[in-house]
Short mmCIF file of N, CA and C in Angstrom, two decimals:
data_model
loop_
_atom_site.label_atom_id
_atom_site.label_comp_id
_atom_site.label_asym_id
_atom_site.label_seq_id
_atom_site.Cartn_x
_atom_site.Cartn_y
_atom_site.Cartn_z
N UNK A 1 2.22 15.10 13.81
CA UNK A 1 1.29 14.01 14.02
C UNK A 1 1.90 12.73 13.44
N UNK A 2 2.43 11.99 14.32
CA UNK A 2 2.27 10.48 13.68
C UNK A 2 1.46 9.75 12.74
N UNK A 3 2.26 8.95 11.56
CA UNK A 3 1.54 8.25 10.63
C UNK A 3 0.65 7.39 11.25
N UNK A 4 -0.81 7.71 10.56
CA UNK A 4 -1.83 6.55 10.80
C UNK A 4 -2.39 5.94 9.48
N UNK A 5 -2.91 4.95 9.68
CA UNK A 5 -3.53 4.59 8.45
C UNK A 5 -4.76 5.49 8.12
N UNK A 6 -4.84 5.83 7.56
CA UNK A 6 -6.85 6.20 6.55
C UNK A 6 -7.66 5.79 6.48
N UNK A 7 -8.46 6.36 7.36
CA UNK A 7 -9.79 5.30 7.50
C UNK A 7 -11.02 6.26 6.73
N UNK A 8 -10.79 7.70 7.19
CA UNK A 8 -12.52 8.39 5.92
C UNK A 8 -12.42 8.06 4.63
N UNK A 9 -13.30 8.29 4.22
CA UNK A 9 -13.87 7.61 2.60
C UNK A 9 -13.40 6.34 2.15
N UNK A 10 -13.50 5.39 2.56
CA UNK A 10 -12.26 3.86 2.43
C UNK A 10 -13.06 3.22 2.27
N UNK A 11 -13.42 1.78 1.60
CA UNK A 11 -14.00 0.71 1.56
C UNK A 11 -12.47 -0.20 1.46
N UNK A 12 -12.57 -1.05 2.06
CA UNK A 12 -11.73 -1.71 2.36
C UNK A 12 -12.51 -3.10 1.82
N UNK A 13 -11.49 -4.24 1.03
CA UNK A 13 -12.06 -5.53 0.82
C UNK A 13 -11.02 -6.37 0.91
N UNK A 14 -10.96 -7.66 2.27
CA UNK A 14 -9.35 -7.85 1.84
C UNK A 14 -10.09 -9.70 0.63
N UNK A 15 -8.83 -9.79 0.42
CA UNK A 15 -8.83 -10.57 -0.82
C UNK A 15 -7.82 -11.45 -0.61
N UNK A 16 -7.71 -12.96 0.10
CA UNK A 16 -6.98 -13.38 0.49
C UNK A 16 -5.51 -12.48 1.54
N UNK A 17 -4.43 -12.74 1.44
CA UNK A 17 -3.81 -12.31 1.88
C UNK A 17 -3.20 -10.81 1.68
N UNK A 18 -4.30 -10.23 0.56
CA UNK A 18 -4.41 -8.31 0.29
C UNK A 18 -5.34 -7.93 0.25
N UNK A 19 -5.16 -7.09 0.10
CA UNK A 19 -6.48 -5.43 0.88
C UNK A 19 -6.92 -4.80 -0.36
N UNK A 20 -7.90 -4.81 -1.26
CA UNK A 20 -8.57 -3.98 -2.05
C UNK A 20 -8.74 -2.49 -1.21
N UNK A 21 -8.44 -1.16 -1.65
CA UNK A 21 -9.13 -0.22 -0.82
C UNK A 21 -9.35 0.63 -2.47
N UNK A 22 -10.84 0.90 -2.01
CA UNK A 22 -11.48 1.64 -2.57
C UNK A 22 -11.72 2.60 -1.71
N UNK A 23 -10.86 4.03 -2.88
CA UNK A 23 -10.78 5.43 -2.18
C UNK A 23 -12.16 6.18 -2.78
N UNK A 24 -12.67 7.01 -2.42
CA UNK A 24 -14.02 7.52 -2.47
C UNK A 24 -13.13 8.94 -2.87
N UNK A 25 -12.63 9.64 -1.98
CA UNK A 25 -12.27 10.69 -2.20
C UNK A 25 -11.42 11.25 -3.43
N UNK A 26 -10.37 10.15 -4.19
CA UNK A 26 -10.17 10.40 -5.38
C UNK A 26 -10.48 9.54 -6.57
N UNK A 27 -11.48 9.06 -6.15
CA UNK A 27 -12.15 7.84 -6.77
C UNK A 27 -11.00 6.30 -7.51
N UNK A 28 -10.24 6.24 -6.75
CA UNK A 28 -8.81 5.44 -6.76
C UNK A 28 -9.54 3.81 -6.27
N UNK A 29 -8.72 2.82 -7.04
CA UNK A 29 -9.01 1.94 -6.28
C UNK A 29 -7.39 1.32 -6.25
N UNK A 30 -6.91 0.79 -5.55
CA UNK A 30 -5.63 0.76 -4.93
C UNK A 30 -5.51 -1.05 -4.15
N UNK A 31 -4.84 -2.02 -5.13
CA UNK A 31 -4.59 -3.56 -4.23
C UNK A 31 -3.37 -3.48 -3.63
N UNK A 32 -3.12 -3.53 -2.37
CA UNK A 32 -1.91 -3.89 -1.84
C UNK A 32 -1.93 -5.17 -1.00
N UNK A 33 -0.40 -5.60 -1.55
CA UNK A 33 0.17 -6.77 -1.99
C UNK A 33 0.37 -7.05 -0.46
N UNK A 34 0.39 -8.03 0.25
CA UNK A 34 0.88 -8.69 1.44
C UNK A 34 1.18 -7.81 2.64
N UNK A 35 2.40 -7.41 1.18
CA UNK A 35 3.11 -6.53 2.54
C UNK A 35 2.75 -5.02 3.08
N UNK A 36 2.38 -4.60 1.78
CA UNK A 36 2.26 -3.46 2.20
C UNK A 36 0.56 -3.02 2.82
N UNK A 37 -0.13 -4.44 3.02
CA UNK A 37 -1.51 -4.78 3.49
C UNK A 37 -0.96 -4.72 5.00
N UNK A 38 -0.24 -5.38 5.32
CA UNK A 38 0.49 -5.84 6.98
C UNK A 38 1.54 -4.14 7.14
N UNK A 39 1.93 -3.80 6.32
CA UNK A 39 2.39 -2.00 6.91
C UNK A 39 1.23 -1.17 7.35
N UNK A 40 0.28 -1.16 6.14
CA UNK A 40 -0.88 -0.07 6.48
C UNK A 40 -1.58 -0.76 7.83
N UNK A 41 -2.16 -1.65 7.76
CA UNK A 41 -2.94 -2.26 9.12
C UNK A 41 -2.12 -1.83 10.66
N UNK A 42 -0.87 -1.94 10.48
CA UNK A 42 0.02 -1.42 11.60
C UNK A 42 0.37 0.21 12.09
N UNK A 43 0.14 0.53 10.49
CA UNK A 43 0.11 2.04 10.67
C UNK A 43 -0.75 2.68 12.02
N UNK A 44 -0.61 2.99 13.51
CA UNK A 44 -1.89 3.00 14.38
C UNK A 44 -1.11 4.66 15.04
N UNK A 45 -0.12 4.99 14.50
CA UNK A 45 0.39 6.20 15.11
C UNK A 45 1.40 6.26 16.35
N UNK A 46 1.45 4.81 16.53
CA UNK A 46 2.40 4.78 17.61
C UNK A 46 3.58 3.60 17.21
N UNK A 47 3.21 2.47 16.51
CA UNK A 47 4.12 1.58 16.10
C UNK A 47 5.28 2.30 14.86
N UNK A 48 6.44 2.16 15.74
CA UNK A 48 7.74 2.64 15.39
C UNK A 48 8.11 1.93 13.41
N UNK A 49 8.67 2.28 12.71
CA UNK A 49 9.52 1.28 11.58
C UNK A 49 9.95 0.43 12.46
N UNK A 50 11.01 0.37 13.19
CA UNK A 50 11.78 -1.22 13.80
C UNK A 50 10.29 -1.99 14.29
N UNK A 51 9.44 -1.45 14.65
CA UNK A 51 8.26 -2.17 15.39
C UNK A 51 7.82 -2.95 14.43
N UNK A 52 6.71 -2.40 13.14
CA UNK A 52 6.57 -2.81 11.95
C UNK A 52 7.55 -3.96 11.29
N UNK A 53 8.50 -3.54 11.53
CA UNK A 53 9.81 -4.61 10.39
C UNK A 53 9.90 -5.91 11.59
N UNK A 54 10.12 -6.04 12.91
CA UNK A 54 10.06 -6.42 13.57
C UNK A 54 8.91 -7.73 13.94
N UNK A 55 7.77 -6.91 13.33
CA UNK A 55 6.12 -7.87 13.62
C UNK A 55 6.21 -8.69 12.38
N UNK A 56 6.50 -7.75 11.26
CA UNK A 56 6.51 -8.67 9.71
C UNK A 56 7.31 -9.96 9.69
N UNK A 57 8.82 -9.44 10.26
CA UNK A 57 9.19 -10.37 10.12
C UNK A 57 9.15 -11.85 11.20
N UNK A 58 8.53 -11.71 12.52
CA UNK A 58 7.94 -12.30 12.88
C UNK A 58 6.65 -13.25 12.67
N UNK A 59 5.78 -12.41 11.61
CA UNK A 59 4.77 -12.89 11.10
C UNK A 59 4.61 -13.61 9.83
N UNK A 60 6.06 -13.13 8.84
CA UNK A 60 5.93 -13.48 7.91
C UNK A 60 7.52 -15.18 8.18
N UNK A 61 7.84 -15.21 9.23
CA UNK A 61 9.06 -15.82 9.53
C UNK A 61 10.13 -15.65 7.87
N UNK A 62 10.29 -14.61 8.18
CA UNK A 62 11.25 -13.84 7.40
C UNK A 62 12.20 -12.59 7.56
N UNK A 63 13.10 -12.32 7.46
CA UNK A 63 14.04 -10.81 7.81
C UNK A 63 12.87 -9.91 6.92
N UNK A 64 12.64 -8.97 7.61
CA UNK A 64 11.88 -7.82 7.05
C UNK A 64 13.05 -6.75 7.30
N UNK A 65 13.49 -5.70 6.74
CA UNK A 65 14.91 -5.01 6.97
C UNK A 65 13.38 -3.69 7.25
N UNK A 66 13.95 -3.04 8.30
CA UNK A 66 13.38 -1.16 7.71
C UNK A 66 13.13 -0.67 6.24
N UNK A 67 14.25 -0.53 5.88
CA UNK A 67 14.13 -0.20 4.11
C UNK A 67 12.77 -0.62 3.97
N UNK A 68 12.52 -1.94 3.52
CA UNK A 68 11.30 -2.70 3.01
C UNK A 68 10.18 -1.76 3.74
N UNK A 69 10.28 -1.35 5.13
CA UNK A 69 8.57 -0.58 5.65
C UNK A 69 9.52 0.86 5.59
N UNK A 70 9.88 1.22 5.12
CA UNK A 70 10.19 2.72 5.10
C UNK A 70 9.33 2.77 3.39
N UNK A 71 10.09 1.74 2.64
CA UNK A 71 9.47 1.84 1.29
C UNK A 71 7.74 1.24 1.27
N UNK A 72 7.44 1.09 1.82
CA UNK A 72 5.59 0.66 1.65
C UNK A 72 5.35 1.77 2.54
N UNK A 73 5.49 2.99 3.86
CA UNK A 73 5.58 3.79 4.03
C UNK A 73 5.29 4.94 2.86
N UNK A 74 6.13 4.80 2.22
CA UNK A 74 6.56 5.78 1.17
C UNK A 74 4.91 5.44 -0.03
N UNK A 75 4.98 4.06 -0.69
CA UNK A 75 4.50 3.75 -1.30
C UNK A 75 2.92 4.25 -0.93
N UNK A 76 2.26 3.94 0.52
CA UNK A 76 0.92 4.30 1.12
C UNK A 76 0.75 5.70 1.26
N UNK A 77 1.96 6.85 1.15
CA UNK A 77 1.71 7.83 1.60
C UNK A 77 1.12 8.33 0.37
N UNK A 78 2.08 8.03 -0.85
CA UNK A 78 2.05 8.71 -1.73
C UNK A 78 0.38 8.46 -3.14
N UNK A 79 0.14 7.41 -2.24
CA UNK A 79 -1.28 7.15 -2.72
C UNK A 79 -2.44 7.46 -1.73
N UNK A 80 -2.14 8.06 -1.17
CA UNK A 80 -3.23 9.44 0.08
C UNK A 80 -3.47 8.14 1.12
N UNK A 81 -2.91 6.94 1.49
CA UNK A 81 -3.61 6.14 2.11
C UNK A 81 -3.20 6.42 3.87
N UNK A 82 -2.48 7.60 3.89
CA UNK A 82 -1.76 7.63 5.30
C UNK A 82 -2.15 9.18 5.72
N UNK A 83 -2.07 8.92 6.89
CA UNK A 83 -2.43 10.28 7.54
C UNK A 83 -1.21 10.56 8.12
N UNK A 84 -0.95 11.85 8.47
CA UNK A 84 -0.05 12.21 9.53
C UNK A 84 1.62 12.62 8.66
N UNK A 85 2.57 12.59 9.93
CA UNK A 85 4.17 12.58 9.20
C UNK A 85 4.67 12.07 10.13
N UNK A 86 5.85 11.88 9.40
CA UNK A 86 6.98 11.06 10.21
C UNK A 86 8.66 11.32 9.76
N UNK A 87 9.31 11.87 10.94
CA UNK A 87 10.26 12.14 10.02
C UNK A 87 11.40 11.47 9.23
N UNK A 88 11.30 10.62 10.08
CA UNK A 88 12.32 9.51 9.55
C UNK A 88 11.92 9.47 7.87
N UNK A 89 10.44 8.90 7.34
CA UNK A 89 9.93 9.21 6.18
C UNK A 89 10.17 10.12 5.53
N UNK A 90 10.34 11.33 6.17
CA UNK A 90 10.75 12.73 5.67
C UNK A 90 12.39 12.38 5.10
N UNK A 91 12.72 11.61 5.66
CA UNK A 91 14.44 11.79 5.65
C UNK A 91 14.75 10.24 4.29
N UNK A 92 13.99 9.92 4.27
CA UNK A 92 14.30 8.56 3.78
C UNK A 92 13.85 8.44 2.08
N UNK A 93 14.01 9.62 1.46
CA UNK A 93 14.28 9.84 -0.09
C UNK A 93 14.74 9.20 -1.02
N UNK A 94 16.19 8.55 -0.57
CA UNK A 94 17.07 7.46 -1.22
C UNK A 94 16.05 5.93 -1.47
N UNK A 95 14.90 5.64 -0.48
CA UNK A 95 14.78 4.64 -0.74
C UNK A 95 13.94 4.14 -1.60
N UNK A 96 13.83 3.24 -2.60
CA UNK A 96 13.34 3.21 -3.54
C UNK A 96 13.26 1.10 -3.91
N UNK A 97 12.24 1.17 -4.81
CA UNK A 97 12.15 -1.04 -4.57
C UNK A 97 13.47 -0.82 -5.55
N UNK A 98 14.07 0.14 -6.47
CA UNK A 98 15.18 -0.55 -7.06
C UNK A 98 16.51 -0.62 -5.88
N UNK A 99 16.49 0.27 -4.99
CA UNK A 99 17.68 0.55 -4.22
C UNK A 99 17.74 -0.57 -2.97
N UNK A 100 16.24 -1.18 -2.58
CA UNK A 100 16.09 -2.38 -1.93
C UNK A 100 16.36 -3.74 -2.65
N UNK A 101 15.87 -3.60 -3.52
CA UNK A 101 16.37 -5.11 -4.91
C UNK A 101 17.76 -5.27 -4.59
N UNK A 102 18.81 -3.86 -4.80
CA UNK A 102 19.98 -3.59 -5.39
C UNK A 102 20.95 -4.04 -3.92
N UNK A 103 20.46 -4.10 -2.69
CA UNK A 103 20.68 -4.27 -1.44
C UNK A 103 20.28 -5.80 -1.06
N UNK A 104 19.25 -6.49 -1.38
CA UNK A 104 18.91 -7.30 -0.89
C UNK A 104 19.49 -8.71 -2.26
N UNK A 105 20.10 -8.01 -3.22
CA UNK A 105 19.76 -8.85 -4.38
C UNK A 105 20.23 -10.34 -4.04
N UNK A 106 21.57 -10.34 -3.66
CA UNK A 106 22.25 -11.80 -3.52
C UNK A 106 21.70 -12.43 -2.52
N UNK A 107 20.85 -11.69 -1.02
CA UNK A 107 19.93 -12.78 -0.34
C UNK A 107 19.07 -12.93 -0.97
N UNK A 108 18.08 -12.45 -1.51
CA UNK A 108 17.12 -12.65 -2.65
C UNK A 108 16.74 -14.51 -2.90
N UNK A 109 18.12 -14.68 -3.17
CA UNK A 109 17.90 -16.01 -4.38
C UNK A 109 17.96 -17.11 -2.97
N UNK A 110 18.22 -16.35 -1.69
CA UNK A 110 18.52 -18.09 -0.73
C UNK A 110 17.02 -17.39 -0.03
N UNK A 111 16.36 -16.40 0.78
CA UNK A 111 15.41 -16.07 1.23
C UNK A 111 14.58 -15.47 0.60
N UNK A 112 13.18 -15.34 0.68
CA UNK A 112 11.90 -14.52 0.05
C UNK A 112 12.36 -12.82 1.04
N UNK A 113 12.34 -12.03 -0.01
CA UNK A 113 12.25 -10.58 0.30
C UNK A 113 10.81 -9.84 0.12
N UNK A 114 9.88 -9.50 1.29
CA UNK A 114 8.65 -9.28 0.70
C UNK A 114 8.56 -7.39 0.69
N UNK A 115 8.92 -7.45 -0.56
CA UNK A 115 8.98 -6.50 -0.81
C UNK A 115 7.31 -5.87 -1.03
N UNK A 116 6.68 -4.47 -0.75
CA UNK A 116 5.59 -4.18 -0.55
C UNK A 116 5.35 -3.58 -2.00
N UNK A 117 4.15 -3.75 -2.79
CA UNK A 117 3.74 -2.98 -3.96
C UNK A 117 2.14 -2.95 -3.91
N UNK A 118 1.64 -1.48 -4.51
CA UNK A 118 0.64 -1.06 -4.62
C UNK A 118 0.55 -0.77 -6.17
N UNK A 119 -0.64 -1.08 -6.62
CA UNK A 119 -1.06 -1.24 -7.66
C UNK A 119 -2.43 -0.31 -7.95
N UNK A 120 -2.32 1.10 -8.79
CA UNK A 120 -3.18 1.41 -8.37
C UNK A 120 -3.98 1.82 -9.63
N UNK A 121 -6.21 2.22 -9.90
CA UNK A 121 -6.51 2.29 -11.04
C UNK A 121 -7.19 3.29 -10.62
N UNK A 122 -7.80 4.10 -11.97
CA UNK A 122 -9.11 5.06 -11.39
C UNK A 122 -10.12 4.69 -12.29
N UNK A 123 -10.63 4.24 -10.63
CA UNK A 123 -11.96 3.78 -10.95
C UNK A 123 -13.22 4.97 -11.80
N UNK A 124 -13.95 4.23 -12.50
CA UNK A 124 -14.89 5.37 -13.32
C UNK A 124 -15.98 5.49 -12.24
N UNK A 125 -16.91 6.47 -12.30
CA UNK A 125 -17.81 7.11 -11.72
C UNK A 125 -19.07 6.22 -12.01
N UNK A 126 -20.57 6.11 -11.33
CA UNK A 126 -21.37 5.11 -11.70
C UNK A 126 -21.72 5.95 -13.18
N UNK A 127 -21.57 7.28 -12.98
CA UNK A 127 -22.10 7.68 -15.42
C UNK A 127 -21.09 7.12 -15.63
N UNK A 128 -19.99 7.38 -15.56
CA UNK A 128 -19.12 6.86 -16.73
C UNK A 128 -18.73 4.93 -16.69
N UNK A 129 -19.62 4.40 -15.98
CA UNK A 129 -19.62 3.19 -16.11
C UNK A 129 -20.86 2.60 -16.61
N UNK A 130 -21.25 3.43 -17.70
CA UNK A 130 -22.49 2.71 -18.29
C UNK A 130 -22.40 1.43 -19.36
N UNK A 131 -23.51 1.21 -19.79
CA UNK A 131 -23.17 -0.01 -20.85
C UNK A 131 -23.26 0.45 -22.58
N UNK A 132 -22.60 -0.10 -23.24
CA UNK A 132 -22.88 0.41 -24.92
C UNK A 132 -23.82 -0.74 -25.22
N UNK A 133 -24.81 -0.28 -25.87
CA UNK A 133 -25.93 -1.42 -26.67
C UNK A 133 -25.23 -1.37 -28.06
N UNK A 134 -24.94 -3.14 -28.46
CA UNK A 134 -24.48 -3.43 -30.01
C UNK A 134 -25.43 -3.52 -30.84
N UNK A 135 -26.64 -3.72 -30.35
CA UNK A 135 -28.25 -3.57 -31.14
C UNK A 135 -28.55 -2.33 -31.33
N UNK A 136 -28.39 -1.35 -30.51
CA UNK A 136 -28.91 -0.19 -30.68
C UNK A 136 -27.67 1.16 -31.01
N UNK A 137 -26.58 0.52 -31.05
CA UNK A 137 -25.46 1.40 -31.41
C UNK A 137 -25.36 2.84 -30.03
N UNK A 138 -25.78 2.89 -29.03
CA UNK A 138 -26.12 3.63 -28.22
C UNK A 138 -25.47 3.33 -26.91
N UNK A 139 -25.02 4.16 -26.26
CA UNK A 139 -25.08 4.12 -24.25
C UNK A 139 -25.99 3.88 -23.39
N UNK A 140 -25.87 3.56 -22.58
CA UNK A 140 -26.99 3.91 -21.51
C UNK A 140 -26.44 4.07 -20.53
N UNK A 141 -26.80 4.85 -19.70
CA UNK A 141 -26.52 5.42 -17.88
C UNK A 141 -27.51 4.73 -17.57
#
């Protein structure tokens, strides 16, 4: 099955030019950054990596290399945000944001490299997000 994006249990909020997704299912809440907001949205099961790297960098009027959506690929899978497989993904182990830095470093400083990052927290449950009273030395749910 081809990679798709994740759409059950999702609240999605975008936030300027990134995507808040609030996961339900592992109670995760997860901001991705630009790029890897413009990978997942593309994720549809049929758009290729060259397709993806191709639109970004069209959209972002910037070189988007593969590497860069193989690695936000990597990055979405591994935070449950993707459905499906792909093998190329399967095959693409080596790639890593230090091994893209380490590749891209000397264009770096003349072009923007938008490199994709996910940032992710676990969110507390509505009990465990109660309030402490400083008057009453106590919790409340």
């Amino acid at each position: 099955m081809p990679l798709t994006a994740r759409s059950r249990d999702l609240v999605v909020e975008k936030m300027d030019d990134e995507l808040c997704v609030y996961d339900f299912s592992n109670k995760k809440c997860h901001a991705l950054n630009k790029t890897a907001a413009q990978v997942w949205r593309l994720c549809d099961g049929r758009s290729s990596v060259e397709h993806i790297a191709s639109h970004l960098s069209n959209e972002n009027h910037a070189q988007v290399d593969n590497e860069v959506v193989l690695l936000a690929l990597k990055q979405l899978r591994k935070n449950g945000l993707l459905e499906g497989s792909d093998p190329l993904l399967e095959n693409a182990t080596a790639v890593s944001r230090r091994s893209v830095m380490k590749r891209f470093g000397v264009a770096a400083a003349s072009a923007p490299i938008l490199l994709p990052l996910i940032e992710s927290i676990v969110a507390p449950t509505p009990a465990a997000a109660g309030s402490f009273s400083t008057s009453t030395g106590t919790w409340s749910w």
